[in-house]
Short mmCIF file of C-alpha atoms in Angstrom, two decimals:
data_model
loop_
_atom_site.label_atom_id
_atom_site.label_comp_id
_atom_site.label_asym_id
_atom_site.label_seq_id
_atom_site.Cartn_x
_atom_site.Cartn_y
_atom_site.Cartn_z
CA MET A 163 87.01 96.66 73.58
CA ILE A 164 90.20 94.65 73.73
CA TYR A 165 92.23 93.98 70.69
CA ILE A 166 94.92 91.37 70.74
CA GLY A 167 97.82 91.20 68.22
CA LEU A 168 101.72 90.71 67.82
CA THR A 169 104.45 92.71 66.99
CA GLY A 170 105.51 92.23 63.32
CA TRP A 171 104.11 89.31 61.35
CA GLY A 172 107.53 87.55 60.31
CA ASP A 173 108.52 85.81 63.04
CA HIS A 174 105.27 83.55 63.88
CA ASP A 175 105.82 80.57 61.98
CA SER A 176 102.91 78.56 63.90
CA LEU A 177 100.47 80.79 62.42
CA TYR A 178 101.38 80.02 58.71
CA PRO A 179 100.95 77.13 56.75
CA PRO A 180 104.22 75.34 55.37
CA LYS A 181 106.31 76.99 52.89
CA THR A 182 104.44 80.51 53.07
CA SER A 183 106.45 82.95 51.45
CA SER A 184 107.43 86.12 53.58
CA GLN A 185 105.30 88.34 50.93
CA ASN A 186 102.12 86.28 51.94
CA LYS A 187 102.65 86.31 55.88
CA LEU A 188 100.38 89.20 56.70
CA ILE A 189 97.36 87.98 54.80
CA HIS A 190 97.58 84.71 56.76
CA TYR A 191 98.35 86.81 60.00
CA SER A 192 95.26 88.86 59.44
CA ALA A 193 93.32 85.25 60.01
CA HIS A 194 94.25 85.21 63.60
CA PHE A 195 94.32 88.60 64.86
CA PRO A 196 92.90 92.06 64.23
CA ILE A 197 95.96 94.30 64.95
CA VAL A 198 99.51 94.27 64.53
CA GLU A 199 102.52 96.44 65.21
CA LEU A 200 104.37 97.51 62.12
CA ASP A 201 108.22 97.43 63.04
CA ALA A 202 109.85 97.98 59.70
CA SER A 203 108.94 101.64 59.78
CA PHE A 204 111.55 102.01 62.85
CA TYR A 205 114.33 101.04 60.63
CA ALA A 206 113.39 103.14 57.59
CA ILE A 207 110.45 105.36 56.62
CA GLN A 208 108.46 102.88 54.16
CA PRO A 209 108.12 103.33 50.82
CA GLU A 210 104.17 104.00 49.50
CA ARG A 211 104.39 100.65 47.46
CA ASN A 212 104.86 98.69 50.60
CA ASN A 213 102.20 100.78 53.02
CA GLU A 214 99.65 100.54 49.89
CA LYS A 215 100.39 96.78 49.75
CA TRP A 216 99.76 96.09 53.36
CA VAL A 217 96.82 97.95 53.47
CA LYS A 218 95.28 96.18 50.85
CA GLU A 219 96.27 92.94 52.32
CA THR A 220 94.29 93.13 55.40
CA PRO A 221 90.85 93.25 56.25
CA GLU A 222 88.71 96.38 56.37
CA THR A 223 88.59 96.63 60.32
CA PHE A 224 92.11 95.53 60.54
CA GLN A 225 94.32 98.29 62.67
CA PHE A 226 98.19 99.03 62.29
CA ILE A 227 100.15 100.33 65.60
CA ILE A 228 102.90 102.20 63.37
CA LYS A 229 106.41 102.41 65.28
CA ALA A 230 108.03 105.60 64.86
CA TYR A 231 111.33 105.95 62.79
CA GLN A 232 114.24 105.77 64.61
CA GLY A 233 115.65 109.20 63.94
CA MET A 234 112.48 110.75 65.67
CA THR A 235 113.04 108.73 68.76
CA GLY A 236 116.68 109.21 69.23
CA HIS A 237 117.85 105.46 68.35
CA GLN A 238 119.30 105.90 65.31
CA ARG A 239 122.94 104.53 64.54
CA GLY A 240 125.06 106.64 61.70
CA GLU A 241 123.79 109.28 59.50
CA ILE A 242 119.81 110.19 59.12
CA PRO A 243 119.10 110.51 55.51
CA PHE A 244 117.33 113.80 56.04
CA GLU A 245 118.40 117.61 56.03
CA THR A 246 116.22 118.73 59.07
CA LYS A 247 114.15 116.86 61.58
CA ASP A 248 111.52 118.79 60.07
CA ASP A 249 111.74 117.24 56.75
CA MET A 250 112.23 113.50 58.67
CA PHE A 251 108.75 114.20 60.37
CA ALA A 252 106.94 115.10 57.19
CA ALA A 253 108.26 112.51 55.61
CA PHE A 254 107.12 110.11 57.95
CA LYS A 255 103.63 111.53 58.29
CA LEU A 256 103.27 111.06 54.50
CA SER A 257 103.95 107.40 54.83
CA LEU A 258 101.09 107.45 56.95
CA THR A 259 98.46 108.22 54.21
CA PRO A 260 97.46 104.94 53.10
CA TYR A 261 96.45 103.74 56.68
CA ILE A 262 94.67 106.87 57.46
CA LYS A 263 92.52 107.02 54.35
CA ALA A 264 91.80 103.39 54.95
CA GLY A 265 91.06 103.95 58.37
CA LYS A 266 93.64 101.34 59.50
CA LEU A 267 95.66 103.44 61.49
CA ALA A 268 95.39 102.71 65.30
CA MET A 269 98.16 104.71 66.45
CA VAL A 270 102.00 105.89 66.08
CA LEU A 271 104.04 104.48 68.83
CA PHE A 272 106.89 106.49 70.12
CA GLN A 273 109.25 104.30 71.83
CA PHE A 274 111.94 106.09 73.49
CA PRO A 275 115.56 104.64 74.31
CA PRO A 276 116.93 103.80 77.67
CA TRP A 277 119.14 106.89 77.79
CA PHE A 278 116.13 109.10 77.49
CA ASP A 279 115.42 110.28 80.81
CA CYS A 280 113.10 112.40 82.87
CA LYS A 281 114.71 116.06 82.23
CA LYS A 282 113.42 119.39 81.11
CA GLU A 283 115.14 118.99 77.68
CA ASN A 284 113.19 115.71 77.07
CA VAL A 285 110.02 116.87 78.25
CA ASN A 286 110.12 119.80 75.68
CA TYR A 287 111.12 117.16 72.83
CA LEU A 288 107.92 115.42 73.96
CA ARG A 289 105.54 118.76 73.40
CA TRP A 290 107.74 119.56 69.94
CA VAL A 291 106.83 115.86 68.78
CA LYS A 292 103.11 116.07 69.65
CA GLU A 293 102.81 119.71 67.92
CA LYS A 294 104.64 118.09 64.88
CA MET A 295 102.43 115.07 64.94
CA GLY A 296 99.17 116.97 64.83
CA ASP A 297 95.76 115.32 65.38
CA ILE A 298 97.38 111.64 64.39
CA PRO A 299 97.03 109.64 67.57
CA CYS A 300 100.43 108.79 69.18
CA ALA A 301 101.33 106.66 71.99
CA LEU A 302 104.50 107.01 74.32
CA GLU A 303 106.59 104.45 75.71
CA PHE A 304 109.57 104.96 78.11
CA ARG A 305 112.55 102.70 78.81
CA HIS A 306 114.16 104.83 81.79
CA ARG A 307 112.78 104.22 85.36
CA SER A 308 113.04 107.99 86.07
CA TRP A 309 109.73 109.12 84.59
CA PHE A 310 108.10 106.62 87.18
CA MET A 311 109.94 107.78 90.33
CA PRO A 312 108.10 108.87 93.03
CA GLN A 313 108.53 112.35 92.57
CA PHE A 314 107.96 112.48 88.76
CA TYR A 315 105.19 109.69 88.84
CA ASP A 316 102.16 111.72 88.97
CA LYS A 317 103.71 114.84 86.74
CA THR A 318 104.51 112.17 83.80
CA LEU A 319 100.88 111.12 83.99
CA ALA A 320 99.42 114.52 83.98
CA PHE A 321 101.85 115.60 81.45
CA MET A 322 100.66 112.67 78.98
CA GLU A 323 97.23 113.53 79.66
CA GLU A 324 97.34 117.24 79.33
CA GLN A 325 99.53 116.51 75.98
CA GLN A 326 97.21 113.75 74.83
CA TRP A 327 99.82 111.03 74.84
CA ILE A 328 98.19 107.62 74.70
CA HIS A 329 100.19 105.52 77.41
CA SER A 330 101.86 102.56 76.28
CA ILE A 331 101.88 100.31 79.18
CA CYS A 332 104.67 97.66 79.69
CA ASP A 333 104.94 94.05 81.23
CA GLU A 334 108.68 93.81 81.24
CA PRO A 335 111.67 92.61 83.67
CA GLN A 336 112.29 94.88 86.61
CA ALA A 337 116.09 95.32 85.87
CA GLY A 338 117.09 98.96 87.09
CA GLU A 339 116.87 102.19 85.42
CA GLY A 340 116.65 100.65 81.61
CA SER A 341 113.25 99.32 82.63
CA ILE A 342 110.00 100.57 83.89
CA PRO A 343 107.41 99.35 86.18
CA THR A 344 103.88 98.39 85.12
CA VAL A 345 101.41 101.42 85.30
CA LEU A 346 97.84 100.72 85.02
CA HIS A 347 96.89 104.15 84.30
CA ALA A 348 94.86 105.05 81.01
CA THR A 349 96.06 108.83 79.89
CA ASP A 350 93.56 108.72 77.16
CA SER A 351 90.04 107.83 77.28
CA ARG A 352 89.54 106.54 73.97
CA LYS A 353 92.67 104.27 73.26
CA THR A 354 95.52 102.55 75.60
CA LEU A 355 98.37 100.46 74.42
CA VAL A 356 99.91 97.53 76.61
CA ARG A 357 103.04 95.60 75.35
CA PHE A 358 104.55 92.48 76.64
CA HIS A 359 108.14 92.51 76.41
CA GLY A 360 108.63 89.13 78.46
CA ARG A 361 110.42 88.94 82.00
CA ASN A 362 113.77 87.57 80.86
CA LYS A 363 115.78 89.68 83.35
CA GLU A 364 119.17 88.37 82.08
CA GLY A 365 118.30 88.31 78.32
CA TRP A 366 117.26 91.91 79.02
CA LEU A 367 120.49 93.03 80.88
CA ARG A 368 123.13 91.49 78.98
CA PRO A 369 122.77 88.67 76.47
CA SER A 370 124.78 85.67 76.80
CA SER A 371 128.09 85.88 75.06
CA GLY A 372 128.25 85.30 71.18
CA GLN A 373 124.54 85.81 71.09
CA ASN A 374 122.65 88.53 69.05
CA TRP A 375 120.55 90.38 71.96
CA ARG A 376 117.26 90.13 69.90
CA GLU A 377 117.66 86.30 70.05
CA VAL A 378 117.40 86.45 73.93
CA ARG A 379 116.00 89.61 75.14
CA TYR A 380 112.44 88.64 74.43
CA LEU A 381 112.93 84.97 75.03
CA TYR A 382 110.09 84.39 77.38
CA LEU A 383 106.81 82.46 77.63
CA TYR A 384 104.23 83.76 79.85
CA ASN A 385 102.70 81.02 82.12
CA GLU A 386 98.82 80.73 82.51
CA GLN A 387 98.53 82.52 85.97
CA GLU A 388 100.54 85.61 84.54
CA LEU A 389 98.26 85.49 81.67
CA LYS A 390 95.30 85.40 84.18
CA ASP A 391 96.55 87.97 86.23
CA TRP A 392 96.82 90.29 83.41
CA LYS A 393 93.53 89.27 81.96
CA ASN A 394 92.36 91.24 85.31
CA ASN A 395 94.57 94.34 84.30
CA LEU A 396 93.16 94.21 80.92
CA GLU A 397 89.64 94.52 82.08
CA LEU A 398 90.70 97.13 84.77
CA LEU A 399 91.95 99.27 81.89
CA GLU A 400 89.02 98.87 79.51
CA GLN A 401 87.13 100.38 82.37
CA GLN A 402 89.39 103.69 81.86
CA SER A 403 89.84 103.57 78.06
CA LYS A 404 87.36 102.56 75.27
CA ASN A 405 89.45 100.67 73.44
CA VAL A 406 92.90 98.73 74.67
CA TYR A 407 95.46 97.68 72.34
CA VAL A 408 97.41 94.67 73.57
CA LEU A 409 100.83 93.65 71.80
CA PHE A 410 102.85 90.59 72.52
CA ASN A 411 106.49 91.39 71.66
CA ASN A 412 107.99 87.79 73.16
CA ASN A 413 109.10 86.93 69.84
CA SER A 414 112.62 85.38 70.58
CA GLY A 415 111.47 82.09 71.08
CA GLY A 416 108.29 82.25 68.90
CA ASP A 417 105.97 82.57 72.10
CA ALA A 418 104.10 85.70 71.10
CA ALA A 419 101.74 83.90 68.85
CA GLN A 420 100.70 81.28 71.60
CA ASN A 421 100.42 83.56 74.33
CA GLY A 422 98.33 86.08 72.28
CA LYS A 423 95.85 83.05 71.60
CA GLN A 424 95.88 82.29 75.20
CA MET A 425 94.87 85.75 76.37
CA MET A 426 91.89 86.06 73.80
CA GLU A 427 90.91 82.38 75.26
CA LEU A 428 91.00 83.70 78.84
CA LEU A 429 89.44 87.08 77.76
CA ASP A 430 86.64 84.85 75.69
CA ILE A 431 87.02 87.18 72.78
CA GLU A 432 86.24 85.92 69.34
CA TYR A 433 87.09 88.71 66.56
CA LYS A 434 84.83 89.30 63.18
CA GLY A 435 86.06 90.39 60.33
CA LEU A 436 89.23 88.83 60.00
CA THR A 437 90.91 87.17 56.92
CA PRO A 438 88.88 83.85 56.23
CA LYS A 439 91.38 80.73 57.06
CA GLN A 440 92.03 78.52 53.94
CA LEU A 441 90.27 75.37 54.42
CA ASP A 442 92.21 72.17 55.23
CA LEU A 443 90.63 69.53 52.70
CA PHE A 444 92.42 66.73 54.77
CA SER A 445 91.10 67.83 58.14
#
């Protein structure tokens, strides 16, 4: 099965009725897509009240891909509010409880930064992370090209299979060391993740002067031919992995929702069990 969704639910205004409050956006979002990436967990381990609210607001079959806290992947800026890494991982795992109890946790996404390169120290850290996470399904996404250089390519994939990492496969600008190629190889027979970051090479490398990098890095609208090419790729991955989770992250210009809907049409997918859409009495 191929599940299509977006990263976050706050930036997709085309999905929501006018004047929809931020508090209600997830309810409306879940009328359109069956999965979502939770990004708030990257910036802070979310309090129980938030997690329980989001679980309650979504249909029974809805699934969350939860992004690992920044301190767990080495993105952090400033102090981490935990005495030890063990404490940090314990707190994060505890925050997943509502999703696990409701059967709504698809996976945790560990996206490592561009400076996390292929070396023994980092391989050992990945082993340690998997041990800490136990039987919680975890996806692994690299941002440094060294993991897929010819001398490491096969070893990286074999390591992910051995350690039971779900492969987070990316479509992103090809911009040197700080980007990775699209590697159409599932490392888990049950779940595979695909994330569309856009192909804005200039924005990926260095945003325009005076602009927030988040405003331009993911500024990209996939055209029909690019999506058709990826339709074939997704069908290929579905032969390797029972469930393929697809996330559009090209949010800077509000294009993710449109591309997600287009991909659903290309794949001729109509999801059941979504939140009922509000009736427009004047349509």
